[in-house]
Amino acid sequence: GRRRGGEHGHHHGGHHGLVDHHAHHAATPAQNRVQRQWALIFVTAIVTCSVVFETLKEVTIERTPASMIKVVEKFFGELATLGFIGTISFVLTTDFEGQESILARMSFTYTGDNHLLIHEFHELHFLIFFVMVFFVTAVLVTLQRAVSQKTLWSGYEREFEGLLKDPKTEHSQVEALMQQPPIPPGVGGTITYEFSQLDGARKAQFLCFRQRFVDDAECSVKIPHDFDFALYLTMRISHFLAEVVEIGVMDWVALWCVYLVIFLLNAWVQHAFSAERGSMVPIYVVLCFFLIIQVLNLLASLYLFRTLAFMKFMLNPELQRAGDEGYGAHASFRHAADHGERTEEERKEEERLAKFHVPLRPPKYINQMKLVRKVTDMTLTERFFSIFLSTAHATKHEQLFGIFGTHGSHHVLRSVKLILLGAVVSFACIVSILFPFFWDIHPVLPFLAILPACGCLFLTPRMVVLYTWVCSTEMMKDSDTIIQVIREQKQAKLMNILRILSMLSYFLDQVEFLKKLSEQSGGMVDQGAISDERWTKLMNETDPKVVEDLENLFNAFDDDHSGELDEGEVAELVAQLGTKLSDEENHNLFRIMDADGGGTVDFREFATVILHQKAANSGKIDYSALAEKMFSIFDQSGDGVVSQDEVLGQMQKMGKNWDSASVLFFLQQIDRDGSGEIEKEEFVAYIKKIEAEIGL
């Protein structure tokens, strides 16, 4: 027969000799026992790795905010690609039933060596594995940066909302919070400025962007004054980050094109060296070429970061200063006609918020960009690219993307993705292939070689944040995301309403229970003080929120703040909850609650009596029946109509520190005509409606 590939062929033949040897000679019992033991070890290792992976996956999903779940899903989808590549590698390199692997036969056919292509394939597979490992790490770091940015934005939003809700807030406080520090000429929009901004400056910038966003009357969607701008930005950064994480067909094609260019250049250089010196290219030439690519990728990331930072600087609105044209005009720039479509309550809310409206300068791009660019105003390069990229028809905002025009946002995001991939591939190449060659030249060189890739990986998360600002505000607002945020806010308000209804149901249940207790015999003996063990057990079995609600109810009727209720305070509590008891019934109820017979009821005694009957009444709330009972409590006059003031007053008497904004929203949704009065039929019908919308 024919001899295959010299030394490799001889080694391969020796390997088959071992296979034949095992085929003709049965294993000893000791070998069989060891084989079974190692089989168990291998299965255990595989199962352990699978369990660890699934556990990490579940932990990652649990700790990721709901707005970022899309990124995690894309991330785990890319991990499936690694598994698919591993499957292909197994099929190509594994011998089946004594037959050589597909890649071994191909290697012998085209190179005369069984192992040459297998070795090359294993190196590439190993490289791809490292690429995926470093890509996973980069994505997790970027995701963590996005989550921390979300936390920062949400904090700014909550602080601003709290300031507006505080009746003691003055206009000067809002203006001071939104005042951005002056920026020296030539500093704004630079890389240094982006990284050196203090938290106060970032907060002021966020609030200025928010006010201009909410005030925009030309947006296709009517944006409410309480719009959650932080949630909107979070949804947008999640969307963009998911696109960066997802490696699509065109991204693989782009990587292949880069590899093709490198291959052609390498072939040309190899040919040149062979012709001139009769030898292969020295390794230092390859390493220099690799470092040049690294540096070019870093320069591209720095340029893109600087471009995005400058675009954000051009979009940034600032407060008007003394001497500016129109300084002191506090009205928003919403259309006047827009106010006519709002209810009376919404108009009042706008009038209240108008007191805190701070006049803003238009962003710099408004005055520096032309609305329509004529061909005569373009440079020769812009004229060429306008044939393909629609630069002449770009809006002022889109003109910030330069020659790319209307396609600028798409190309910039793809560039961010390719820079990230380039850095990851470079990092993997150094670790898996080039590290020993750099080490042979100098031990420090491998670590210096990865610095450009580290720089790109460091800049990428911040570039995604800048891109979110640039492509989510001004003329590039996303209407679908705005609608989604408004819907989620409405859904949250409806859920808060149901929370209020559930608490009302809970309080009404306590009334029924206390009434039944008062009807029991007055000759009951004292039960003794409630022990610490009994109290601890009860608290461990009870939802902390329920305990908090009970404590609020207790404190509301503790007039002297003594931490104890006397008989008169207990009677007042029951009466305000809508049930009138006789003096004898009140006395019986008080004696039952006063477990130690001390003449007063502390919170432990009060909570113990209430919580002991909670489990018996647990179950799904009948909101229709609850609406009937609620309305009968609110309608003190019995005329079938209640006002908003009556509802709020009666709820305050129930001793709960209710969220007034949520209660007002609830009542306004029922009273759509703004008359200020609510009839029983529409009250009950609305409760049924929100019950259906929430899906209970």
XYZ file of C-alpha atoms in Angstrom:
696
model
C 0.000 0.000 0.000
C 0.923 3.676 -0.252
C 2.910 5.357 2.506
C 1.192 8.349 4.111
C 3.129 11.447 5.097
C 6.544 10.396 6.430
C 6.839 10.654 10.177
C 3.216 11.643 10.707
C 2.128 8.701 8.557
C 4.348 6.339 10.545
C 2.963 7.689 13.794
C -0.547 7.329 12.474
C 0.171 3.759 11.384
C 1.462 3.035 14.862
C -1.769 4.402 16.264
C -3.807 2.051 14.101
C -1.549 -0.761 15.248
C -2.679 0.027 18.775
C -6.291 -0.037 17.633
C -5.779 -3.430 16.030
C -4.036 -4.656 19.159
C -7.011 -3.665 21.304
C -9.354 -5.219 18.798
C -7.661 -8.629 19.012
C -6.850 -8.727 22.736
C -9.605 -8.419 25.343
C -9.044 -6.024 28.249
C -8.204 -7.472 31.641
C -10.768 -7.271 34.476
C -8.652 -4.588 36.176
C -8.648 -2.525 32.999
C -12.407 -2.905 32.650
C -12.889 -1.784 36.245
C -10.700 1.295 35.768
C -12.461 2.054 32.477
C -15.877 1.990 34.182
C -14.579 4.214 36.992
C -13.277 6.795 34.544
C -16.519 6.636 32.588
C -18.332 7.579 35.802
C -15.826 10.391 36.419
C -16.312 11.758 32.892
C -20.121 11.664 33.160
C -19.937 13.360 36.563
C -17.669 16.085 35.162
C -20.012 16.701 32.209
C -23.091 16.856 34.447
C -21.267 19.154 36.889
C -20.275 21.541 34.094
C -23.858 21.554 32.811
C -25.243 22.279 36.285
C -22.721 25.093 36.811
C -23.610 26.622 33.444
C -27.367 26.444 34.098
C -26.892 27.875 37.587
C -24.840 30.773 36.269
C -27.471 31.346 33.593
C -30.295 31.463 36.141
C -28.323 33.747 38.466
C -27.505 36.094 35.575
C -31.153 36.275 34.507
C -32.378 36.800 38.075
C -29.916 39.621 38.741
C -30.520 41.350 35.433
C -33.207 44.069 35.423
C -36.270 43.297 33.302
C -35.323 46.088 30.887
C -31.995 44.319 30.167
C -33.341 40.790 29.672
C -33.218 41.223 25.890
C -29.432 41.624 26.100
C -29.055 38.453 28.171
C -31.193 36.477 25.713
C -29.023 37.596 22.795
C -25.934 36.813 24.842
C -26.945 33.205 25.531
C -27.991 32.873 21.906
C -24.401 33.614 20.881
C -23.160 30.936 23.278
C -25.224 28.446 21.262
C -23.043 29.348 18.266
C -19.998 28.101 20.171
C -21.765 24.793 20.807
C -22.602 24.482 17.121
C -18.976 25.107 16.137
C -17.917 22.469 18.665
C -20.307 19.965 17.075
C -18.870 20.615 13.602
C -15.357 20.211 14.986
C -16.308 16.853 16.499
C -17.795 15.587 13.233
C -14.816 16.689 11.131
C -12.030 15.403 13.382
C -13.419 12.161 14.865
C -12.707 8.694 13.480
C -15.825 6.565 13.000
C -15.741 2.726 12.983
C -12.062 2.493 12.126
C -12.345 5.049 9.315
C -10.184 8.128 9.406
C -11.883 11.426 10.074
C -13.133 13.594 7.216
C -10.481 16.230 7.878
C -7.674 13.615 8.018
C -8.619 12.283 4.575
C -8.862 15.829 3.193
C -5.480 16.628 4.715
C -3.825 13.610 3.091
C -5.483 14.326 -0.284
C -4.403 17.961 -0.506
C -1.176 18.066 1.555
C 0.058 14.479 1.664
C -0.032 14.599 5.479
C -2.859 13.181 7.605
C -2.457 15.678 10.436
C -1.536 19.005 8.857
C -5.097 20.303 8.285
C -6.270 18.793 11.584
C -3.560 20.723 13.401
C -4.532 23.928 11.567
C -8.211 23.357 12.303
C -7.539 22.713 15.986
C -5.614 25.971 16.230
C -8.499 27.894 14.648
C -11.028 26.094 16.848
C -8.938 26.943 19.891
C -8.796 30.563 18.703
C -12.580 30.692 18.244
C -13.021 29.277 21.736
C -10.882 32.058 23.198
C -12.730 34.623 21.091
C -16.041 33.467 22.584
C -14.608 33.440 26.121
C -13.304 36.993 25.833
C -16.465 38.079 24.015
C -18.570 36.727 26.891
C -16.388 38.614 29.370
C -16.633 41.843 27.366
C -20.421 41.533 27.103
C -20.799 40.938 30.842
C -18.647 43.986 31.613
C -20.645 46.119 29.165
C -23.914 44.817 30.613
C -22.738 45.690 34.111
C -21.879 49.189 32.890
C -25.359 49.539 31.385
C -27.018 48.367 34.612
C -24.985 50.848 36.672
C -25.943 53.578 34.197
C -29.611 52.596 34.616
C -29.245 52.889 38.394
C -27.692 56.325 37.988
C -30.460 57.559 35.674
C -33.186 56.161 37.939
C -31.627 57.939 40.913
C -31.658 61.251 39.052
C -35.296 60.690 38.065
C -36.416 59.866 41.618
C -34.564 62.832 43.095
C -36.157 65.218 40.605
C -39.657 63.781 41.111
C -39.259 64.027 44.879
C -38.245 67.651 44.523
C -41.303 68.473 42.421
C -43.685 66.680 44.799
C -42.362 68.539 47.842
C -44.672 71.537 48.489
C -41.758 73.447 50.011
C -39.717 73.288 46.804
C -38.913 76.634 45.224
C -38.132 77.423 41.607
C -34.570 78.413 42.480
C -33.886 74.903 43.839
C -34.925 73.299 40.552
C -32.883 75.807 38.590
C -29.816 75.165 40.756
C -30.165 71.390 40.247
C -30.324 71.808 36.453
C -27.500 74.336 36.243
C -24.543 72.846 34.369
C -21.065 74.174 35.165
C -19.544 76.345 32.434
C -17.449 74.468 29.893
C -14.200 76.093 28.710
C -13.895 76.550 24.927
C -12.536 73.497 23.146
C -13.138 71.176 26.116
C -16.763 70.145 25.560
C -17.244 66.957 23.583
C -13.723 65.660 24.162
C -12.734 62.288 25.604
C -11.176 63.956 28.638
C -14.356 65.921 29.355
C -16.546 62.805 29.175
C -14.447 60.943 31.724
C -13.837 63.897 34.041
C -17.456 65.082 34.478
C -18.613 65.210 38.081
C -21.873 63.617 39.207
C -23.558 67.006 39.648
C -22.787 67.944 36.046
C -24.111 64.598 34.761
C -27.283 65.028 36.806
C -27.857 68.558 35.473
C -27.261 67.299 31.940
C -29.765 64.471 32.427
C -32.436 66.860 33.753
C -31.931 69.343 30.908
C -32.251 66.560 28.344
C -35.345 65.322 30.199
C -37.103 68.701 30.229
C -36.472 69.318 26.548
C -37.631 65.770 25.766
C -40.902 66.172 27.688
C -41.519 69.692 26.370
C -41.205 68.685 22.713
C -44.545 69.465 21.071
C -43.472 68.155 17.660
C -43.109 64.566 18.840
C -45.634 62.230 17.214
C -46.585 60.922 20.682
C -48.025 63.122 23.423
C -45.478 62.882 26.252
C -46.896 63.357 29.775
C -45.101 65.551 32.299
C -44.474 62.571 34.583
C -42.826 60.600 31.762
C -40.149 58.232 33.083
C -37.181 59.451 31.059
C -34.794 57.135 32.903
C -36.864 54.083 31.919
C -36.935 55.298 28.307
C -33.139 55.612 28.171
C -32.770 52.219 29.850
C -34.968 50.570 27.215
C -33.001 52.248 24.452
C -29.590 51.239 25.808
C -30.904 47.694 26.232
C -31.996 47.673 22.585
C -28.659 48.994 21.331
C -26.637 46.694 23.557
C -28.638 43.698 22.302
C -27.695 44.681 18.745
C -24.025 44.936 19.722
C -24.127 41.515 21.421
C -25.853 39.793 18.512
C -23.304 38.792 15.887
C -25.255 38.647 12.642
C -24.457 37.317 9.195
C -22.954 40.595 8.005
C -20.681 40.729 11.042
C -19.277 37.282 10.253
C -18.880 38.371 6.624
C -16.994 41.479 7.747
C -14.652 39.378 9.901
C -14.109 37.008 6.978
C -13.253 39.945 4.710
C -10.709 41.188 7.246
C -9.166 37.716 7.437
C -9.127 37.536 3.616
C -7.243 40.827 3.404
C -4.752 39.622 6.028
C -4.337 36.345 4.129
C -3.680 38.129 0.812
C -1.220 40.553 2.403
C 0.565 37.675 4.114
C 0.755 35.756 0.824
C 2.153 38.809 -0.947
C 4.752 39.450 1.751
C 5.731 35.769 1.805
C 6.166 35.832 -1.962
C 8.257 39.007 -1.786
C 10.575 37.569 0.860
C 10.906 34.253 -0.963
C 11.839 36.032 -4.205
C 14.334 38.431 -2.622
C 15.904 36.422 0.199
C 14.844 32.878 -0.558
C 13.327 32.449 2.921
C 10.054 32.771 4.812
C 8.925 36.002 6.441
C 10.623 36.501 9.829
C 8.204 36.239 12.742
C 8.920 39.810 13.857
C 7.439 41.095 10.586
C 4.199 39.212 11.323
C 4.162 40.553 14.871
C 4.724 44.119 13.681
C 1.914 43.751 11.189
C -0.357 42.448 13.974
C 0.529 45.361 16.250
C -0.220 47.836 13.468
C -3.717 46.357 13.144
C -4.091 46.610 16.930
C -3.123 50.266 16.953
C -5.444 51.044 14.009
C -8.369 49.456 15.892
C -7.549 51.542 18.970
C -7.319 54.739 16.896
C -10.691 53.910 15.304
C -12.263 53.463 18.740
C -10.784 56.749 19.984
C -12.041 58.568 16.895
C -15.529 57.052 17.233
C -15.655 57.853 20.950
C -14.610 61.451 20.250
C -17.240 61.719 17.507
C -20.047 60.447 19.756
C -18.930 62.695 22.632
C -18.950 65.709 20.324
C -22.412 64.804 18.987
C -23.784 64.564 22.522
C -22.195 67.933 23.298
C -23.947 69.445 20.265
C -27.289 67.960 21.376
C -26.971 69.042 25.011
C -29.466 71.784 26.012
C -28.388 74.238 28.684
C -30.164 76.697 30.954
C -30.636 80.195 29.706
C -28.395 82.702 31.392
C -28.936 86.354 32.182
C -28.524 88.318 28.972
C -29.791 85.529 26.669
C -32.654 86.391 24.345
C -35.993 85.469 25.958
C -34.413 84.974 29.384
C -37.032 84.523 32.123
C -39.746 83.045 29.887
C -40.934 80.068 31.922
C -43.556 78.697 29.549
C -42.891 75.424 27.831
C -42.830 75.244 24.046
C -45.780 72.851 23.794
C -48.423 73.977 21.312
C -51.263 75.941 22.858
C -53.782 73.696 21.123
C -52.350 70.760 22.984
C -53.663 72.100 26.288
C -57.245 72.012 25.074
C -57.193 68.230 24.804
C -56.460 67.720 28.495
C -58.771 67.238 31.465
C -59.166 69.844 34.174
C -56.973 67.862 36.572
C -54.242 67.544 33.951
C -54.379 71.283 33.292
C -54.030 71.976 37.013
C -51.063 69.603 37.210
C -49.425 71.367 34.257
C -49.994 74.737 35.909
C -48.352 73.446 39.081
C -45.357 72.042 37.187
C -45.078 75.243 35.112
C -43.920 77.001 38.261
C -40.803 74.823 38.155
C -40.235 75.087 34.409
C -36.720 76.331 33.682
C -36.024 78.054 30.335
C -33.489 76.226 28.161
C -31.241 77.320 25.348
C -31.724 75.390 22.104
C -28.984 72.792 21.549
C -25.992 73.976 19.542
C -26.754 71.804 16.527
C -30.019 73.723 15.887
C -28.119 76.846 14.844
C -25.011 75.223 13.392
C -26.668 72.720 11.044
C -28.663 73.644 7.937
C -32.093 72.093 7.498
C -31.596 71.311 3.804
C -28.115 71.059 2.367
C -27.656 72.105 -1.217
C -25.162 70.303 -3.420
C -23.173 73.524 -3.764
C -22.689 73.614 0.027
C -21.078 70.148 0.153
C -17.464 69.174 -0.111
C -16.344 66.932 -2.967
C -16.276 63.895 -0.621
C -19.789 64.628 0.653
C -21.080 64.966 -2.911
C -19.678 61.553 -3.772
C -21.154 59.823 -0.692
C -24.489 61.641 -1.040
C -25.123 59.592 -4.191
C -25.279 56.441 -2.049
C -26.095 57.657 1.477
C -28.822 60.328 1.080
C -26.744 62.968 2.860
C -28.548 65.877 1.195
C -31.914 64.859 2.730
C -30.679 64.331 6.284
C -32.239 66.245 9.178
C -30.135 68.599 11.259
C -29.697 65.830 13.798
C -28.661 63.274 11.162
C -26.158 65.725 9.668
C -24.098 65.261 12.841
C -23.185 61.813 11.438
C -21.312 63.529 8.602
C -21.073 61.768 5.245
C -23.316 58.890 6.362
C -26.358 61.132 6.774
C -29.613 59.253 7.343
C -27.729 55.944 7.624
C -25.294 57.323 10.195
C -26.814 55.733 13.298
C -26.768 52.287 11.698
C -23.148 52.557 10.549
C -21.918 53.950 13.866
C -23.500 51.110 15.853
C -22.022 48.557 13.465
C -18.627 50.236 13.889
C -18.922 49.935 17.685
C -19.684 46.232 17.276
C -16.765 45.645 14.896
C -14.355 47.502 17.197
C -15.479 45.279 20.057
C -15.081 42.135 17.947
C -11.693 43.299 16.653
C -10.447 43.859 20.196
C -11.751 40.470 21.332
C -10.150 38.649 18.361
C -6.839 40.455 18.932
C -6.887 39.531 22.593
C -7.616 35.887 21.740
C -4.869 35.778 19.085
C -2.262 36.968 21.568
C -3.324 34.524 24.275
C -3.802 31.433 22.106
C -1.196 31.841 19.319
C 1.225 34.765 19.522
C 2.065 34.851 23.224
C 5.196 32.595 23.007
C 6.549 34.547 20.010
C 6.205 37.883 21.837
C 7.684 36.287 24.963
C 10.756 35.077 23.079
C 11.474 38.638 21.945
C 10.938 40.130 25.418
C 8.870 38.940 28.427
C 7.160 42.334 28.740
C 6.102 42.500 25.089
C 3.024 40.182 25.304
C 1.516 42.363 28.010
C 2.240 45.541 26.067
C 0.690 43.967 22.963
C -2.701 43.508 24.633
C -2.927 47.141 25.781
C -4.576 48.421 22.550
C -7.234 45.682 22.808
C -7.774 46.521 26.490
C -8.203 50.185 25.532
C -10.897 49.285 22.987
C -12.694 47.054 25.497
C -12.541 49.872 28.067
C -14.055 52.443 25.686
C -16.831 50.252 24.260
C -19.310 50.401 27.219
C -19.043 54.183 27.366
C -19.516 54.389 23.587
C -22.792 52.466 23.917
C -23.961 54.979 26.553
C -22.997 57.941 24.345
C -24.687 56.315 21.361
C -27.874 55.954 23.443
C -27.912 59.685 24.172
C -27.209 60.583 20.560
C -29.793 58.256 18.982
C -32.632 58.557 21.517
C -33.210 62.295 21.911
C -34.097 65.374 19.878
C -35.040 64.418 16.292
C -34.251 60.734 16.812
C -36.800 59.941 19.526
C -38.199 56.441 19.260
C -42.004 56.630 19.290
C -42.481 52.914 19.911
C -40.329 53.032 23.047
C -42.118 56.172 24.250
C -45.480 54.419 23.870
C -44.143 51.361 25.679
C -42.897 53.496 28.603
C -46.252 55.301 28.855
C -48.058 51.960 28.872
C -45.771 50.556 31.551
C -46.279 53.652 33.677
C -50.045 53.314 33.323
C -49.795 49.615 34.144
C -47.765 50.432 37.255
C -50.368 52.980 38.331
C -53.153 50.449 37.839
C -51.223 47.900 39.874
C -50.805 50.514 42.591
C -54.569 51.074 42.510
C -55.133 47.355 43.011
C -52.643 47.506 45.858
C -54.772 50.213 47.437
C -57.921 48.176 46.851
C -56.295 45.105 48.389
C -55.368 47.072 51.500
C -58.894 48.461 51.729
C -60.211 44.907 51.469
C -57.835 43.892 54.240
C -59.007 46.707 56.506
C -62.653 45.918 55.840
C -61.998 42.280 56.742
C -60.555 43.454 60.043
C -63.743 45.415 60.699
C -65.857 42.300 60.204
C -63.544 40.304 62.424
C -63.478 42.914 65.192
C -67.264 43.135 65.085
C -67.542 39.368 65.577
C -65.086 39.547 68.472
C -67.145 42.267 70.138
C -70.212 40.033 70.069
C -68.450 37.349 72.137
C -69.038 36.988 75.872
C -67.495 39.637 78.080
C -66.518 37.081 80.708
C -63.312 35.984 79.001
C -60.229 35.518 81.177
C -56.919 37.243 80.532
C -54.613 35.325 78.208
C -51.407 36.742 79.638
C -48.727 38.851 77.959
C -47.530 37.776 74.514
C -44.136 36.086 74.841
C -41.142 36.961 72.688
C -41.087 33.439 71.232
C -44.739 33.662 70.219
C -44.242 37.111 68.693
C -41.109 36.087 66.776
C -42.872 33.042 65.328
C -45.811 35.197 64.221
C -43.533 37.751 62.539
C -41.619 35.028 60.689
C -44.888 33.711 59.268
C -46.188 37.136 58.200
C -45.420 39.286 55.154
C -43.384 42.315 56.375
C -45.557 44.599 54.234
C -48.670 43.461 56.111
C -46.937 44.195 59.427
C -45.980 47.653 58.152
C -49.576 48.372 57.100
C -50.888 47.252 60.490
C -48.339 49.449 62.236
C -49.449 52.460 60.167
C -53.070 51.746 61.092
C -52.169 51.397 64.778
C -50.096 54.599 64.868
C -52.808 56.603 63.117
C -55.149 56.110 66.074
C -52.525 56.374 68.791
C -53.392 60.020 69.461
C -50.983 60.538 72.342
C -48.136 58.627 70.633
C -47.719 56.458 73.714
C -47.361 53.251 71.736
C -50.588 51.950 73.283
C -54.318 52.279 72.546
C -56.828 52.827 75.301
C -60.444 51.731 75.101
C -61.582 54.993 73.539
C -58.924 54.861 70.804
C -59.859 51.271 69.910
C -63.528 52.305 69.655
C -62.555 55.230 67.395
C -60.504 52.930 65.163
C -63.441 50.564 64.641
C -65.856 53.441 64.041
C -63.634 55.100 61.436
C -63.338 51.796 59.601
C -67.085 51.944 59.008
C -68.612 49.881 61.859
C -70.506 51.319 64.824
C -70.531 49.222 67.980
C -72.400 49.633 71.229
C -70.512 50.510 74.413
C -70.796 46.908 75.616
C -69.455 45.549 72.289
C -66.564 48.004 72.388
C -65.744 46.951 75.948
C -65.824 43.250 75.011
C -63.578 43.879 72.010
C -61.089 45.834 74.100
C -60.883 43.114 76.787
C -60.175 40.491 74.100
C -57.379 42.584 72.574
C -55.892 43.475 75.961
C -54.179 40.110 76.405
C -52.280 40.931 79.607
C -55.166 42.839 81.208
C -53.043 45.969 81.638
C -55.799 48.358 80.592
C -54.162 49.278 77.253
C -53.470 47.533 73.925
C -49.926 47.689 72.591
C -48.976 46.898 68.995
C -48.060 43.295 69.791
C -51.518 42.629 71.220
C -53.253 44.465 68.391
C -51.284 42.692 65.627
C -51.616 39.271 67.240
C -55.415 39.467 67.304
C -55.575 40.648 63.690
C -52.995 38.261 62.212
C -54.401 35.129 63.854
C -57.498 35.334 61.686
C -55.731 36.433 58.473
C -54.996 32.914 57.223
C -58.642 31.901 57.535
C -59.708 34.748 55.232
C -56.898 34.410 52.685
C -57.803 33.888 49.017
C -58.578 35.758 45.837
C -60.182 39.157 46.330
C -63.614 39.734 44.812
C -62.995 43.258 43.514
C -66.604 43.779 42.426
C -67.904 43.045 45.928
C -65.067 45.129 47.348
C -66.087 48.070 45.139
C -69.633 47.869 46.502
C -68.422 47.899 50.121
C -65.924 50.676 49.460
C -68.474 52.936 47.854
C -70.902 52.455 50.756
C -68.141 53.636 53.131
C -67.213 56.621 50.959
C -70.844 57.640 50.407
C -71.576 58.901 53.912
C -74.686 60.794 52.758
C -76.151 57.763 50.938
C -77.103 59.704 47.805
C -75.168 57.389 45.420
C -72.594 60.076 44.509
C -69.198 60.819 46.062
C -66.684 63.583 45.481
C -62.920 63.225 45.308
C -62.574 65.108 48.594
C -64.958 62.697 50.312
C -62.991 59.685 49.109
C -59.624 61.139 50.135
C -60.981 62.260 53.506
C -62.508 58.897 54.308
C -59.358 57.014 53.261
C -57.259 59.237 55.513
C -59.585 58.397 58.392
C -58.777 54.736 57.823
C -55.338 55.443 59.176
C -53.277 54.541 56.129
C -50.624 56.856 54.755
C -52.006 56.521 51.242
C -50.125 57.556 48.103
C -52.187 60.653 47.273
C -50.890 60.837 43.686
C -52.008 57.249 42.985
C -55.397 57.823 44.614
C -55.906 60.999 42.554
C -54.922 59.156 39.364
C -57.417 56.426 40.299
C -60.238 58.932 40.817
C -59.396 60.902 37.682
C -59.566 57.748 35.586
C -63.102 57.162 36.853
C -64.217 60.793 36.575
C -63.319 61.264 32.913
C -65.631 64.297 32.456
C -63.817 66.195 35.214
C -67.017 66.973 37.127
C -65.459 66.069 40.460
C -68.260 63.612 41.312
C -68.354 59.837 40.910
C -71.476 57.697 40.740
C -71.675 54.188 42.132
C -72.209 52.547 38.725
C -69.129 54.083 37.125
C -67.077 53.396 40.249
C -67.913 49.670 40.219
C -67.573 49.462 36.418
C -64.075 50.952 36.518
C -62.948 48.518 39.217
C -64.112 45.645 36.984
C -62.325 47.222 34.011
C -58.906 47.475 35.650
C -59.353 43.981 37.087
C -59.787 42.742 33.504
C -56.856 44.825 32.174
C -54.462 43.513 34.786
C -55.696 40.001 34.103
C -56.739 39.027 37.623
